[in-house]
């Protein structure tokens, strides 16, 4: 169980790239709260993930819709970045 988390921690960039390349629609899925991977990445200040997700959605010609996607509380990814206090995002 803990080996999985160690693997994810050390190889997360490779894992992100693998997941996005293997499943073209995975970045557009939402959890039970209506959150997208972009929202969660903003919440965790995961700049690599944010960059990868934005590049992928831009390549798919879905960037504007993706960054403005709303959760069940009517919030977008930018709300998550502001709440976390991230100036870089």
Short mmCIF file of C-alpha atoms in Angstrom, two decimals:
data_model
loop_
_atom_site.label_atom_id
_atom_site.label_comp_id
_atom_site.label_asym_id
_atom_site.label_seq_id
_atom_site.Cartn_x
_atom_site.Cartn_y
_atom_site.Cartn_z
CA UNK A 1 0.00 0.00 0.00
CA UNK A 2 2.67 2.54 0.98
CA UNK A 3 4.84 1.50 -1.98
CA UNK A 4 2.18 2.85 -4.29
CA UNK A 5 2.38 6.27 -2.66
CA UNK A 6 6.17 6.24 -2.79
CA UNK A 7 5.99 5.40 -6.47
CA UNK A 8 3.47 8.18 -7.06
CA UNK A 9 5.56 10.67 -5.10
CA UNK A 10 8.80 10.00 -6.96
CA UNK A 11 7.36 9.39 -10.41
CA UNK A 12 4.28 11.55 -10.44
CA UNK A 13 5.34 13.48 -13.55
CA UNK A 14 5.66 10.26 -15.49
CA UNK A 15 2.39 9.00 -14.04
CA UNK A 16 0.56 12.17 -15.02
CA UNK A 17 1.87 11.97 -18.59
CA UNK A 18 1.03 8.29 -18.83
CA UNK A 19 -2.54 8.76 -17.59
CA UNK A 20 -3.23 11.67 -19.92
CA UNK A 21 -1.76 9.88 -22.94
CA UNK A 22 -3.53 6.58 -22.22
CA UNK A 23 -6.99 7.96 -21.42
CA UNK A 24 -7.79 11.00 -23.55
CA UNK A 25 -10.90 11.93 -21.55
CA UNK A 26 -9.56 11.46 -18.02
CA UNK A 27 -8.88 15.17 -17.55
CA UNK A 28 -12.53 15.96 -18.21
CA UNK A 29 -13.93 13.66 -15.53
CA UNK A 30 -15.40 15.06 -12.31
CA UNK A 31 -15.60 13.67 -8.80
CA UNK A 32 -18.74 13.59 -6.62
CA UNK A 33 -18.33 17.29 -5.82
CA UNK A 34 -18.08 18.23 -9.48
CA UNK A 35 -14.35 18.94 -9.19
CA UNK A 36 -12.05 18.49 -12.16
CA UNK A 37 -8.38 17.46 -12.03
CA UNK A 38 -7.54 21.12 -12.75
CA UNK A 39 -9.41 22.26 -9.63
CA UNK A 40 -7.65 19.69 -7.46
CA UNK A 41 -4.28 20.62 -8.98
CA UNK A 42 -4.93 24.29 -8.17
CA UNK A 43 -5.88 23.38 -4.62
CA UNK A 44 -2.62 21.47 -4.19
CA UNK A 45 -0.44 24.04 -6.01
CA UNK A 46 0.59 21.31 -8.45
CA UNK A 47 2.08 23.53 -11.17
CA UNK A 48 3.26 20.61 -13.28
CA UNK A 49 -0.25 19.12 -13.28
CA UNK A 50 -1.87 22.48 -14.03
CA UNK A 51 0.46 23.09 -16.98
CA UNK A 52 -0.10 19.60 -18.35
CA UNK A 53 -3.90 19.84 -18.01
CA UNK A 54 -4.06 23.26 -19.66
CA UNK A 55 -1.80 22.14 -22.53
CA UNK A 56 -3.93 19.03 -23.07
CA UNK A 57 -7.22 20.94 -23.07
CA UNK A 58 -5.73 23.56 -25.41
CA UNK A 59 -4.59 20.79 -27.77
CA UNK A 60 -8.13 19.36 -27.68
CA UNK A 61 -9.51 22.86 -28.42
CA UNK A 62 -11.45 22.79 -25.14
CA UNK A 63 -9.34 25.21 -23.07
CA UNK A 64 -11.91 27.94 -22.47
CA UNK A 65 -14.61 25.51 -21.45
CA UNK A 66 -12.19 23.51 -19.30
CA UNK A 67 -10.85 26.39 -17.23
CA UNK A 68 -14.37 27.74 -16.74
CA UNK A 69 -15.89 24.38 -15.77
CA UNK A 70 -17.92 24.74 -12.55
CA UNK A 71 -18.24 22.43 -9.58
CA UNK A 72 -21.45 21.84 -7.62
CA UNK A 73 -20.88 25.06 -5.65
CA UNK A 74 -20.61 27.03 -8.91
CA UNK A 75 -16.84 27.56 -8.47
CA UNK A 76 -14.16 27.36 -11.16
CA UNK A 77 -10.49 26.32 -10.83
CA UNK A 78 -9.42 29.92 -10.24
CA UNK A 79 -11.49 29.98 -7.04
CA UNK A 80 -9.42 27.06 -5.76
CA UNK A 81 -6.15 28.83 -6.56
CA UNK A 82 -7.30 32.02 -4.81
CA UNK A 83 -8.55 30.13 -1.78
CA UNK A 84 -5.16 28.42 -1.53
CA UNK A 85 -3.46 31.83 -1.75
CA UNK A 86 -1.47 31.00 -4.85
CA UNK A 87 -0.12 34.07 -6.63
CA UNK A 88 1.71 32.04 -9.27
CA UNK A 89 -1.41 30.40 -10.66
#
